[in-house]
CSV table of C-alpha atoms and ligand atoms in Angstrom, one decimal:
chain,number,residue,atom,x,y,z
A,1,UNK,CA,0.0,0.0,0.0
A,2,UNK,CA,1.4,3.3,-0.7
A,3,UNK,CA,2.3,5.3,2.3
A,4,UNK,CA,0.3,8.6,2.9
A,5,UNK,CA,3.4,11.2,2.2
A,6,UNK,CA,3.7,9.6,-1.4
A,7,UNK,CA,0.1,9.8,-3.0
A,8,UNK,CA,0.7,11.6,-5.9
A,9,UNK,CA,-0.6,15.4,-5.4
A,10,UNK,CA,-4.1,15.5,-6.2
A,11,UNK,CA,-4.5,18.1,-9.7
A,12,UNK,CA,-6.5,20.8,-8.2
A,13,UNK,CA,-3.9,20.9,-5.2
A,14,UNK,CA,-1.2,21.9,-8.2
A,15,UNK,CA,-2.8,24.7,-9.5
A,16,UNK,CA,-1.8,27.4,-8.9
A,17,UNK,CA,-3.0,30.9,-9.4
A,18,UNK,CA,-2.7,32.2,-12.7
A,19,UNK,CA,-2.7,36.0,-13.2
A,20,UNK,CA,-3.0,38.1,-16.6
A,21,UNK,CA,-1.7,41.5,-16.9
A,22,UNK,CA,-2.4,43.5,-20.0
A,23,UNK,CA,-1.2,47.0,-20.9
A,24,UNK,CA,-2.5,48.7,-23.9
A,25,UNK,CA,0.6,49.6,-26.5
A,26,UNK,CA,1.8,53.0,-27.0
A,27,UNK,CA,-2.0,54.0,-25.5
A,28,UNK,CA,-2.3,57.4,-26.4
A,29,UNK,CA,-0.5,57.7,-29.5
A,30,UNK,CA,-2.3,54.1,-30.9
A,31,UNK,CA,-5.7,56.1,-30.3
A,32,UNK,CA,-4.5,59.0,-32.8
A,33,UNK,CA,-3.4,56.4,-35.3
A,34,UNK,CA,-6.5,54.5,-35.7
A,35,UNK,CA,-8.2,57.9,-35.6
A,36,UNK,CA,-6.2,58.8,-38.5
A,37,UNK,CA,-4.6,55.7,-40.5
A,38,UNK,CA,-2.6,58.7,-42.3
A,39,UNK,CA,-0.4,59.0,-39.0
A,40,UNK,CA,0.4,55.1,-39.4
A,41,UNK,CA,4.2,54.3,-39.8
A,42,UNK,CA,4.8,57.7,-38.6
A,43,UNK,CA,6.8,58.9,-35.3
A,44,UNK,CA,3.8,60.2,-33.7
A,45,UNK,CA,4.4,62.4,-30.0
A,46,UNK,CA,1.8,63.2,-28.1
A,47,UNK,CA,2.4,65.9,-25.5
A,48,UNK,CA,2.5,69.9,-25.5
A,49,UNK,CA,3.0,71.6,-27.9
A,50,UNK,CA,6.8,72.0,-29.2
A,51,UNK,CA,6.9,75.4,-30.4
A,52,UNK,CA,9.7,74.5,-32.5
A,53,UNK,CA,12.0,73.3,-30.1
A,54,UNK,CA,11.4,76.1,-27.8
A,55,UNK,CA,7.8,74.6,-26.0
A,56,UNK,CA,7.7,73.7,-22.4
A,57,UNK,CA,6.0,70.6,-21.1
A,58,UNK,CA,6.8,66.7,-21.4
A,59,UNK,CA,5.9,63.9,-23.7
A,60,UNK,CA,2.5,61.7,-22.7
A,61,UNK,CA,3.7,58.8,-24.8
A,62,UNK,CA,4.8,58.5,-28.4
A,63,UNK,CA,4.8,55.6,-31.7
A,64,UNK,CA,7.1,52.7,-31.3
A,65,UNK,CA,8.2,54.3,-34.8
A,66,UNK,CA,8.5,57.6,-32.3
A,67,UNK,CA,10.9,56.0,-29.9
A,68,UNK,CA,13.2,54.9,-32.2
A,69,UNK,CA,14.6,58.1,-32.5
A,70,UNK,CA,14.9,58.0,-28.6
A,71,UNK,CA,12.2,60.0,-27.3
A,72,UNK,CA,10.2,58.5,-24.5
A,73,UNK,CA,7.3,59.4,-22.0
A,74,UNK,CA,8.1,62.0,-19.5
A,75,UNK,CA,10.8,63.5,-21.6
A,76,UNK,CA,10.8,67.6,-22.5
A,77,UNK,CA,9.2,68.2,-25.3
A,78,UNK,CA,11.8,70.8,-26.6
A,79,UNK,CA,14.0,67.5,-26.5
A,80,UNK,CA,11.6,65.0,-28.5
A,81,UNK,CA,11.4,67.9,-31.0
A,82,UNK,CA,15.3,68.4,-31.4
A,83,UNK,CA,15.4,64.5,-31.6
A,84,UNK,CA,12.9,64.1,-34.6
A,85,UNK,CA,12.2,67.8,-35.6
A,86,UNK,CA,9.8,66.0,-38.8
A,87,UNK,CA,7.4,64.0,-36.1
A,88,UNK,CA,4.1,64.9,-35.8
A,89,UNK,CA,3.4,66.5,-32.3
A,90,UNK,CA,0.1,65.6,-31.6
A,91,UNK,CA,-1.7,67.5,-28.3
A,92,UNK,CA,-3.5,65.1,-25.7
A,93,UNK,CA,-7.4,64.3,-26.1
A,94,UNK,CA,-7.9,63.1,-22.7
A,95,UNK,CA,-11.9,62.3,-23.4
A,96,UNK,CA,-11.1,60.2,-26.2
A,97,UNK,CA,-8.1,58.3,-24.4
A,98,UNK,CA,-10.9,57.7,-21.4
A,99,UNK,CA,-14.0,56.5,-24.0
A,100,UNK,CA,-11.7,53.8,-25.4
A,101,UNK,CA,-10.1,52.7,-22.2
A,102,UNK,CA,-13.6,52.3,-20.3
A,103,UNK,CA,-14.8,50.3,-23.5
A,104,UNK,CA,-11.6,48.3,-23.4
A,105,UNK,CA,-12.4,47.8,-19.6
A,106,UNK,CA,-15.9,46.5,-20.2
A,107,UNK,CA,-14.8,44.3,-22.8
A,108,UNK,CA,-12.5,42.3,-20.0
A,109,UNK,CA,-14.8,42.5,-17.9
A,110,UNK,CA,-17.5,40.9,-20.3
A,111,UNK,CA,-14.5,38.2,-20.8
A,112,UNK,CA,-13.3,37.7,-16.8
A,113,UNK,CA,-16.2,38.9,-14.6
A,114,UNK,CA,-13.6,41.0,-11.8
A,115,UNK,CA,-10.8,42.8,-13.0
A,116,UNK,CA,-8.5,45.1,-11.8
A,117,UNK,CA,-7.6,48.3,-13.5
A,118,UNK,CA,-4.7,50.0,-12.3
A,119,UNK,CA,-4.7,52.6,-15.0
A,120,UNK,CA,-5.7,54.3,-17.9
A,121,UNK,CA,-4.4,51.1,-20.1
A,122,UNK,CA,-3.1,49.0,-17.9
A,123,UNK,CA,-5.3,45.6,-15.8
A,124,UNK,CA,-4.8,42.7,-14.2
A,125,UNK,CA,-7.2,39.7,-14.9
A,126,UNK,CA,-7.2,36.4,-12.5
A,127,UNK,CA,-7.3,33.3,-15.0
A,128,UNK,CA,-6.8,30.7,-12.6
A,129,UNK,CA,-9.9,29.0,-13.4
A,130,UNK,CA,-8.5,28.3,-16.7
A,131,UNK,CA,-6.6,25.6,-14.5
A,132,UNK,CA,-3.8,25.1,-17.1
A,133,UNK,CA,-1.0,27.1,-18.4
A,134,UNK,CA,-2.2,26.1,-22.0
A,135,UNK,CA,-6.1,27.3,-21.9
A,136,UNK,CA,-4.9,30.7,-20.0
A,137,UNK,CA,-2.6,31.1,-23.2
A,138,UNK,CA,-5.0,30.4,-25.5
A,139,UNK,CA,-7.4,32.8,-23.7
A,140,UNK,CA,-5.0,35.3,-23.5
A,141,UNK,CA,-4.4,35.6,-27.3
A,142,UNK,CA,-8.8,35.7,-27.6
A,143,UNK,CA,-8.5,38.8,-24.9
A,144,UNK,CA,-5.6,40.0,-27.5
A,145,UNK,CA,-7.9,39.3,-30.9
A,146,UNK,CA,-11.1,40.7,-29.5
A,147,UNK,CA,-9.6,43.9,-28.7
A,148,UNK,CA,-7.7,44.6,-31.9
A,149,UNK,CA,-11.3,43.7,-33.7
A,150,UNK,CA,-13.6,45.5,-31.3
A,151,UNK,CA,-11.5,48.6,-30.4
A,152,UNK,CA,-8.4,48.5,-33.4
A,153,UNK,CA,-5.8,48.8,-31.3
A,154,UNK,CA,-2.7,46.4,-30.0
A,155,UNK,CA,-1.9,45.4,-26.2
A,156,UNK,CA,1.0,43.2,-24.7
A,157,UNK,CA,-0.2,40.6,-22.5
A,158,UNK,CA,2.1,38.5,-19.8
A,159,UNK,CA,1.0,35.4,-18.0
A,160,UNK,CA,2.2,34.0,-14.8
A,161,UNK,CA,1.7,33.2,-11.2
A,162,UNK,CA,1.7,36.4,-9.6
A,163,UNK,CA,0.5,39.7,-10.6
A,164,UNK,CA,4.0,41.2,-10.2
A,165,UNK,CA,5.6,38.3,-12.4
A,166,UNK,CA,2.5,38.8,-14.9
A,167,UNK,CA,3.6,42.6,-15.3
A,168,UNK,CA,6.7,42.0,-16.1
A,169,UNK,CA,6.0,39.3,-18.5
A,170,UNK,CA,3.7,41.4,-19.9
A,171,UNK,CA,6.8,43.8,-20.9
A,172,UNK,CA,8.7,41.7,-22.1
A,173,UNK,CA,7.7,41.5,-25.8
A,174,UNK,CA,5.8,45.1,-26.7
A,175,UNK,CA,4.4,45.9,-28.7
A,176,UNK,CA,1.8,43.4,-29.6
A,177,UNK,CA,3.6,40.7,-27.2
A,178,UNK,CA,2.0,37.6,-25.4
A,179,UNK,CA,4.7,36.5,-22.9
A,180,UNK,CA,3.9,33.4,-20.6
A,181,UNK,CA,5.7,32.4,-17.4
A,182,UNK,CA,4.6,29.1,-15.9
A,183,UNK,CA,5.6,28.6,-12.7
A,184,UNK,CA,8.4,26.4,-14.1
A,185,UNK,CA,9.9,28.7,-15.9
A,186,UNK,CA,9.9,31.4,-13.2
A,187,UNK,CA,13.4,31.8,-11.8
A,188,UNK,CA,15.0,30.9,-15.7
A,189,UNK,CA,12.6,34.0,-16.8
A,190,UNK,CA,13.6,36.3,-13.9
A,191,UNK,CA,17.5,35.5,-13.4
A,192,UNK,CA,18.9,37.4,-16.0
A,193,UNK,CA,16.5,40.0,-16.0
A,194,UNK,CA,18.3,43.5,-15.0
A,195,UNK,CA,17.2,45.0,-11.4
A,196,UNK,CA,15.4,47.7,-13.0
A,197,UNK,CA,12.7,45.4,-14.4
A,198,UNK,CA,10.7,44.9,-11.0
A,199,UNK,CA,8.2,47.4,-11.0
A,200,UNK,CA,8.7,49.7,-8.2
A,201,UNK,CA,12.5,49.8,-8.4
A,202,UNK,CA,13.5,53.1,-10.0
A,203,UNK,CA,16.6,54.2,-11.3
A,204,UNK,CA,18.1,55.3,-8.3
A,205,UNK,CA,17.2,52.1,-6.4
A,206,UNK,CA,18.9,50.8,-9.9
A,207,UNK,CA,21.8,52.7,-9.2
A,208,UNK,CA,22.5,51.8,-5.7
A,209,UNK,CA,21.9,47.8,-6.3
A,210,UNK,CA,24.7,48.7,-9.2
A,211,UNK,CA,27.2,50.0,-7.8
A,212,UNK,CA,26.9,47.3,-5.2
A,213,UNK,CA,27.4,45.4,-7.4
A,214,UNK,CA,23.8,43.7,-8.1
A,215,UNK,CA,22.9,43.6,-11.9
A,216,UNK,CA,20.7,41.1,-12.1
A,217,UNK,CA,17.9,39.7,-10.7
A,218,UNK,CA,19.7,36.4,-10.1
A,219,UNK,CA,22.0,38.5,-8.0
A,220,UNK,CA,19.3,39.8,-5.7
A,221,UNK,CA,18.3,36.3,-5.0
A,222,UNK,CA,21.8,35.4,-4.7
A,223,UNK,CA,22.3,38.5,-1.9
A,224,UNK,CA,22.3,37.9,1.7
A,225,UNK,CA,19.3,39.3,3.0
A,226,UNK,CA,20.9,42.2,5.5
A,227,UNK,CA,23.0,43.2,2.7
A,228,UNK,CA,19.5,43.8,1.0
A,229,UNK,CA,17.9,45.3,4.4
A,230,UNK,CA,20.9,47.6,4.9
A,231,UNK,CA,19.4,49.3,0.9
A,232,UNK,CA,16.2,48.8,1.7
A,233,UNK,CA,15.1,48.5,4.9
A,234,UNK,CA,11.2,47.0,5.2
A,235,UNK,CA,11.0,46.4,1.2
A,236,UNK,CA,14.2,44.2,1.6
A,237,UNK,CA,12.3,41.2,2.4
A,238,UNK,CA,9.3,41.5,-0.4
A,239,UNK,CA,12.3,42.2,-2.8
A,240,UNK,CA,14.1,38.9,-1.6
A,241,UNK,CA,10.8,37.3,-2.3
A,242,UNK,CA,10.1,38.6,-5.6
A,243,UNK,CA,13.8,37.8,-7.2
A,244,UNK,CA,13.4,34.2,-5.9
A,245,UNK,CA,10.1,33.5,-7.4
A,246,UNK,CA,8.1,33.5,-4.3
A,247,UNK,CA,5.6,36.1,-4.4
A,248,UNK,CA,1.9,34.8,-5.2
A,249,UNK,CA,0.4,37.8,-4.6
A,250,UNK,CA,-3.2,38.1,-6.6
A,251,UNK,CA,-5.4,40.5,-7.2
A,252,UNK,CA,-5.5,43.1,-5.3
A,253,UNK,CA,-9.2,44.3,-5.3
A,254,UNK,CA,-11.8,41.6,-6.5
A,255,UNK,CA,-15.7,40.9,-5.5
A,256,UNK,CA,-16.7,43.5,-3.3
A,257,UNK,CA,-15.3,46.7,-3.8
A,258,UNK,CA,-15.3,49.5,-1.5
A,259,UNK,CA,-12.5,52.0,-3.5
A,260,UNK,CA,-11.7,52.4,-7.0
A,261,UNK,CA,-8.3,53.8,-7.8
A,262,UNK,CA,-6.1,55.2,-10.5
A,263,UNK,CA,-2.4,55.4,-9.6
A,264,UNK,CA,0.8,56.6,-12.4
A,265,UNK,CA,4.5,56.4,-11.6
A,266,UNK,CA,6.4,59.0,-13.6
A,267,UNK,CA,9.5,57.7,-15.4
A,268,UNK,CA,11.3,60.8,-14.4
A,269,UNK,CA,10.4,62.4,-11.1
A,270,UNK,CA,8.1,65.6,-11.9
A,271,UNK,CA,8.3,68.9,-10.5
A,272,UNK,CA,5.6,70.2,-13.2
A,273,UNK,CA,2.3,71.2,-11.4
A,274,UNK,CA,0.5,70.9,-15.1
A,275,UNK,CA,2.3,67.6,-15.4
A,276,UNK,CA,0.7,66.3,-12.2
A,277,UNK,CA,-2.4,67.9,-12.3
A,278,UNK,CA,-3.2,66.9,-16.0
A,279,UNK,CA,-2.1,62.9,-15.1
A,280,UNK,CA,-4.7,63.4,-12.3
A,281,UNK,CA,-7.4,64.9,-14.6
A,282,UNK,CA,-7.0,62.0,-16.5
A,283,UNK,CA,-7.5,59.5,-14.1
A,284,UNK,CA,-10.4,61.0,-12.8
A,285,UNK,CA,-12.2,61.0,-16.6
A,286,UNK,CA,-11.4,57.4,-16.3
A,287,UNK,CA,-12.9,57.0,-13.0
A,288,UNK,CA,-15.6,58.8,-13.4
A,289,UNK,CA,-16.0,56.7,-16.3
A,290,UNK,CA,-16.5,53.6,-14.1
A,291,UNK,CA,-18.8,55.5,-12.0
A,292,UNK,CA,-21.2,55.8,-14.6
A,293,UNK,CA,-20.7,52.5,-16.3
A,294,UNK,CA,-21.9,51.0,-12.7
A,295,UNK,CA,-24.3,53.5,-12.0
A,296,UNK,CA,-22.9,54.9,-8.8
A,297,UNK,CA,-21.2,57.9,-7.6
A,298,UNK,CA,-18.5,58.5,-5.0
A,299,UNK,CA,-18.3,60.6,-1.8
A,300,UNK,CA,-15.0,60.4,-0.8
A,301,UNK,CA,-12.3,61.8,-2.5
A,302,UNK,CA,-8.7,60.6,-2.1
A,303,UNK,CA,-5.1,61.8,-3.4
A,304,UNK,CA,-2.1,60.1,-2.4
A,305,UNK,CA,2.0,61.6,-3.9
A,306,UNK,CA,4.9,59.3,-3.6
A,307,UNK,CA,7.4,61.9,-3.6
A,308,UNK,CA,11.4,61.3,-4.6
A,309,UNK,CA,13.3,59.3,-1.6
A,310,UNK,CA,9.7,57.2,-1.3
A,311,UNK,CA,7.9,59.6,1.7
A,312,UNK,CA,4.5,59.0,0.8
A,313,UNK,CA,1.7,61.6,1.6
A,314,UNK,CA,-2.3,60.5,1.2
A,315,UNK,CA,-5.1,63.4,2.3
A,316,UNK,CA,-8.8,62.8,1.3
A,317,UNK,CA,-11.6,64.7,1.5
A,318,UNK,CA,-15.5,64.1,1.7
A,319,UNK,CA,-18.1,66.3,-0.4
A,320,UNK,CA,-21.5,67.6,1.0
A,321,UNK,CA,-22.8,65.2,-1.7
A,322,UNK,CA,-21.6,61.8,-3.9
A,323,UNK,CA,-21.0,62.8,-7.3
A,324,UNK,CA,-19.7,61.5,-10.3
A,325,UNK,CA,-19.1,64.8,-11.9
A,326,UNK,CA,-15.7,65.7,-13.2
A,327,UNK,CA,-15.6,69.2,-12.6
A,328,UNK,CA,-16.3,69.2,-8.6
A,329,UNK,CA,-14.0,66.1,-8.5
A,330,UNK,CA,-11.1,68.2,-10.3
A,331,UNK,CA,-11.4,71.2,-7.7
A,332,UNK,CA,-11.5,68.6,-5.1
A,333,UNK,CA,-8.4,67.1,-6.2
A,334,UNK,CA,-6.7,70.7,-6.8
A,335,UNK,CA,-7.4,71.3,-3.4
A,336,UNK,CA,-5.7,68.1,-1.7
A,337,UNK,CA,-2.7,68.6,-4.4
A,338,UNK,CA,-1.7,72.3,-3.3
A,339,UNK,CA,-2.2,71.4,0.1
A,340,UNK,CA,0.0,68.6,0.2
A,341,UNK,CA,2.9,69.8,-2.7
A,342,UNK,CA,6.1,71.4,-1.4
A,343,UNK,CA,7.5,71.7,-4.7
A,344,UNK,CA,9.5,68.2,-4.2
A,345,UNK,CA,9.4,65.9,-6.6
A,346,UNK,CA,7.2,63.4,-7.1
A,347,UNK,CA,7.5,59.9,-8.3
A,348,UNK,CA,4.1,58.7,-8.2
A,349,UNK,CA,0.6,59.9,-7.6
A,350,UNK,CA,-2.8,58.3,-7.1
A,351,UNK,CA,-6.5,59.1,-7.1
A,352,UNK,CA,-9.1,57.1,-4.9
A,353,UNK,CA,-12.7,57.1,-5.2
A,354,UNK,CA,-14.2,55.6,-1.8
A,355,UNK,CA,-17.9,56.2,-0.4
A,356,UNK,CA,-19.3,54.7,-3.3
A,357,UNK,CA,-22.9,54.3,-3.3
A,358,UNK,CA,-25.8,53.6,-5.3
A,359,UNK,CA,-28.8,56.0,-5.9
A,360,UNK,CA,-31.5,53.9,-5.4
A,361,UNK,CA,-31.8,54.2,-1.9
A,362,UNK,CA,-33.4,50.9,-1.5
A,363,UNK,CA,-29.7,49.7,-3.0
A,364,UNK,CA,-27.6,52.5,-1.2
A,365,UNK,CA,-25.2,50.5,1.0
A,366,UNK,CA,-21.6,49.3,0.1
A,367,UNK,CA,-22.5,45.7,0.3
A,368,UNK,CA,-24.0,46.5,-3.6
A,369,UNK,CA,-20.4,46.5,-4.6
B,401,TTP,P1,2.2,53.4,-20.5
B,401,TTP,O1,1.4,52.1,-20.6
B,401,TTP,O2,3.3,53.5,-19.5
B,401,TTP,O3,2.8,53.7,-21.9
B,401,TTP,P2,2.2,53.5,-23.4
B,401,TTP,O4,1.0,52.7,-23.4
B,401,TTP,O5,2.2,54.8,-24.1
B,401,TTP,O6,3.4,52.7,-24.1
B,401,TTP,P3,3.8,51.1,-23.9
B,401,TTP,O7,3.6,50.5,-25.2
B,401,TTP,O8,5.2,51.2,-23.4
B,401,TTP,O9,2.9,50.6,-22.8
B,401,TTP,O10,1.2,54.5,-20.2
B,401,TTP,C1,-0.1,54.6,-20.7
B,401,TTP,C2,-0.5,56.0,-21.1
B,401,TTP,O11,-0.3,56.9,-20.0
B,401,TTP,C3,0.4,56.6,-22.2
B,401,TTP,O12,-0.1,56.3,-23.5
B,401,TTP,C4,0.3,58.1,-21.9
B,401,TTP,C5,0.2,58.2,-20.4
B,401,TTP,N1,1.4,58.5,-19.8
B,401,TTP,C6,1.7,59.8,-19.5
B,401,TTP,O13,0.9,60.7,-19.8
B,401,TTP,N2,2.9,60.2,-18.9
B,401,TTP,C7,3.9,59.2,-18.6
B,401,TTP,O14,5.0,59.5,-18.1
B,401,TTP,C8,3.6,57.8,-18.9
B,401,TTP,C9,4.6,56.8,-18.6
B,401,TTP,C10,2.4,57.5,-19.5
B,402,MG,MG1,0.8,51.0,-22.2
């Protein structure tokens, strides 16, 4: 008889979690091109206006076409134009951007039931039901088809067992990418990766794991775990986790919700009030979106700034009444942001929407969500 430790693992007990992440290509500047096949092939920047050479203001995002000439999101736009003087400088049409990320939204939700969007083009989908690495695939590359027919535009998808691991799968192979990760392939995928490819470790964390000598993932796992907390103190041990393969984490908001958020990490620390506050803006046309796709309205408004050196401020504030208008939502965020900016940088900011309730009254209660 075969001894109890040595039954082979039941199937269901070896699944494991399975997490999607998707992030729309080039977002912004894709929307323009379908709007206008003309632009197509072209390095397209959208951003402020260049006044030839001399405009102030940054790049949103620009054409893969765009980038080859080494301009990038975040970067001045007096730069992009020196870099590709012939581009066409497109300015930012927020509205549109929103309309085709909420209908991109409903579409994965139509496909998954709960999502979680995390940004303007950016959501992670839980697949584990799929139970194998092979169906999750294959519904990955549906999620990828049904968008490019339903909304004309490309994403890059990554598989994998956590939703940090899916994210940077997901990077791996833009644009138009679908990069799986089973859990068997997890440490070979995340080895020989460089440090900067965990999401949440910016160029100066970069810098310092560099000079130490740490270039590679495979070298954090390889690092003793003091030499790690002596960097970075309470992250050290996630970070350990993460370049080992370890982290499962799923997720983050699913079934009842009581929040929706937005939340953008600059890749260059801003100081550019307009910068900020326009990111913002857009966040809020895409949560307000959601607001009215579900029928409900918010009372609670929420800012929180990640500033340079990782000091993070949140301040909320709750109106007379719940709304789902943009405008009162905008002042309300103006407000928090001038009260809590010291003209520091700031790495990354986020918008909350909590309070949410239903105006039915007979439905008016959180547990509707
Ligand atoms: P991203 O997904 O970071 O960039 P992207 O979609 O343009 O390009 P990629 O193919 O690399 O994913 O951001 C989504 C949108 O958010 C982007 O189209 C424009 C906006 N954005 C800014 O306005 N400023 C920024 O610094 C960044 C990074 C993005
Ligand atoms: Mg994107």
């Amino acid at each position: 008889m075969m001894h109890e430790n040595l039954r082979p693992i039941l199937p269901e007990m070896m699944t494991e979690q399975i997490i999607l992440h998707l992030d729309m290509d080039s977002f912004y500047a894709s929307v323009e091109i379908r709007d206008n096949p003309e632009l197509s092939g072209k390095p397209v920047v959208i951003g402020a206006d260049p006044r030839q050479g001399t405009g102030r203001g940054v790049v949103s995002t620009c054409s893969y076409e765009a980038r080859a000439f080494g301009i990038h999101s975040a970067m001045p736009i007096s730069q992009a134009y020196h870099l590709c003087p012939h581009a066409v400088f497109i300015p930012p049409h927020m509205a549109t951007y929103a309309q085709v990320s909420s209908t991109i939204m409903q579409l994965l939700r139509g496909i998954a039931g709960e999502i979680e969007q995390v940004s303007i083009d950016e959501a992670y989908l839980d697949l584990t039901s799929d139970l194998s690495y092979e169906l999750a695939a294959h519904h990955a590359a549906e999620i990828k088809q049904v968008i490019h027919d339903q909304v004309g535009l490309t994403c890059s998808v990554g598989l994998a067992p956590s939703r940090i691991y899916a994210k940077m799968a997901s990077e791996q192979q833009k644009p138009d990418g679908l990069t799986i990760v089973p859990p068997g392939s997890l440490l070979s995928f995340l080895t020989p990766l460089p440090v900067g490819s965990i999401p949440g470790i910016g160029k100066k964390s970069a810098q310092v794991l560099m000079s130490a000598g740490i270039l590679t993932i495979g070298d954090i796992a390889r690092c003793d775990i003091q030499t790690l907390q002596d960097m970075f103190g309470s992250h050290a041990v996630r970070l350990h986790q993460i370049a080992r393969g370890l982290d499962r984490e799923g997720l983050r908001e699913s079934g009842k919700r009581k929040s929706i958020s937005r939340e953008h990490t600059f890749l260059k620390d801003s100081t550019s009030p307009d910068e900020i506050l326009g990111s913002m803006h857009a966040m809020i046309l895409s949560l307000c979106q959601e607001l009215a796709e579900r029928n409900i309205y918010s009372r609670t408004i929420g800012v929180r700034i990640r500033f340079t050196g990782f000091i993070t401020r949140t301040k909320s504030v709750t109106l007379m009444q719940p709304t789902r208008e943009v405008r009162i939502i905008e002042n309300a965020v103006d407000g928090l942001f001038a009260e809590m900016w010291d003209m520091t940088p700031v790495r990354l900011i986020g918008v909350r929407f909590s309070g949410l309730v239903h105006p039915d009254p007979v439905q008016r209660s959180l547990s509707d969500f």
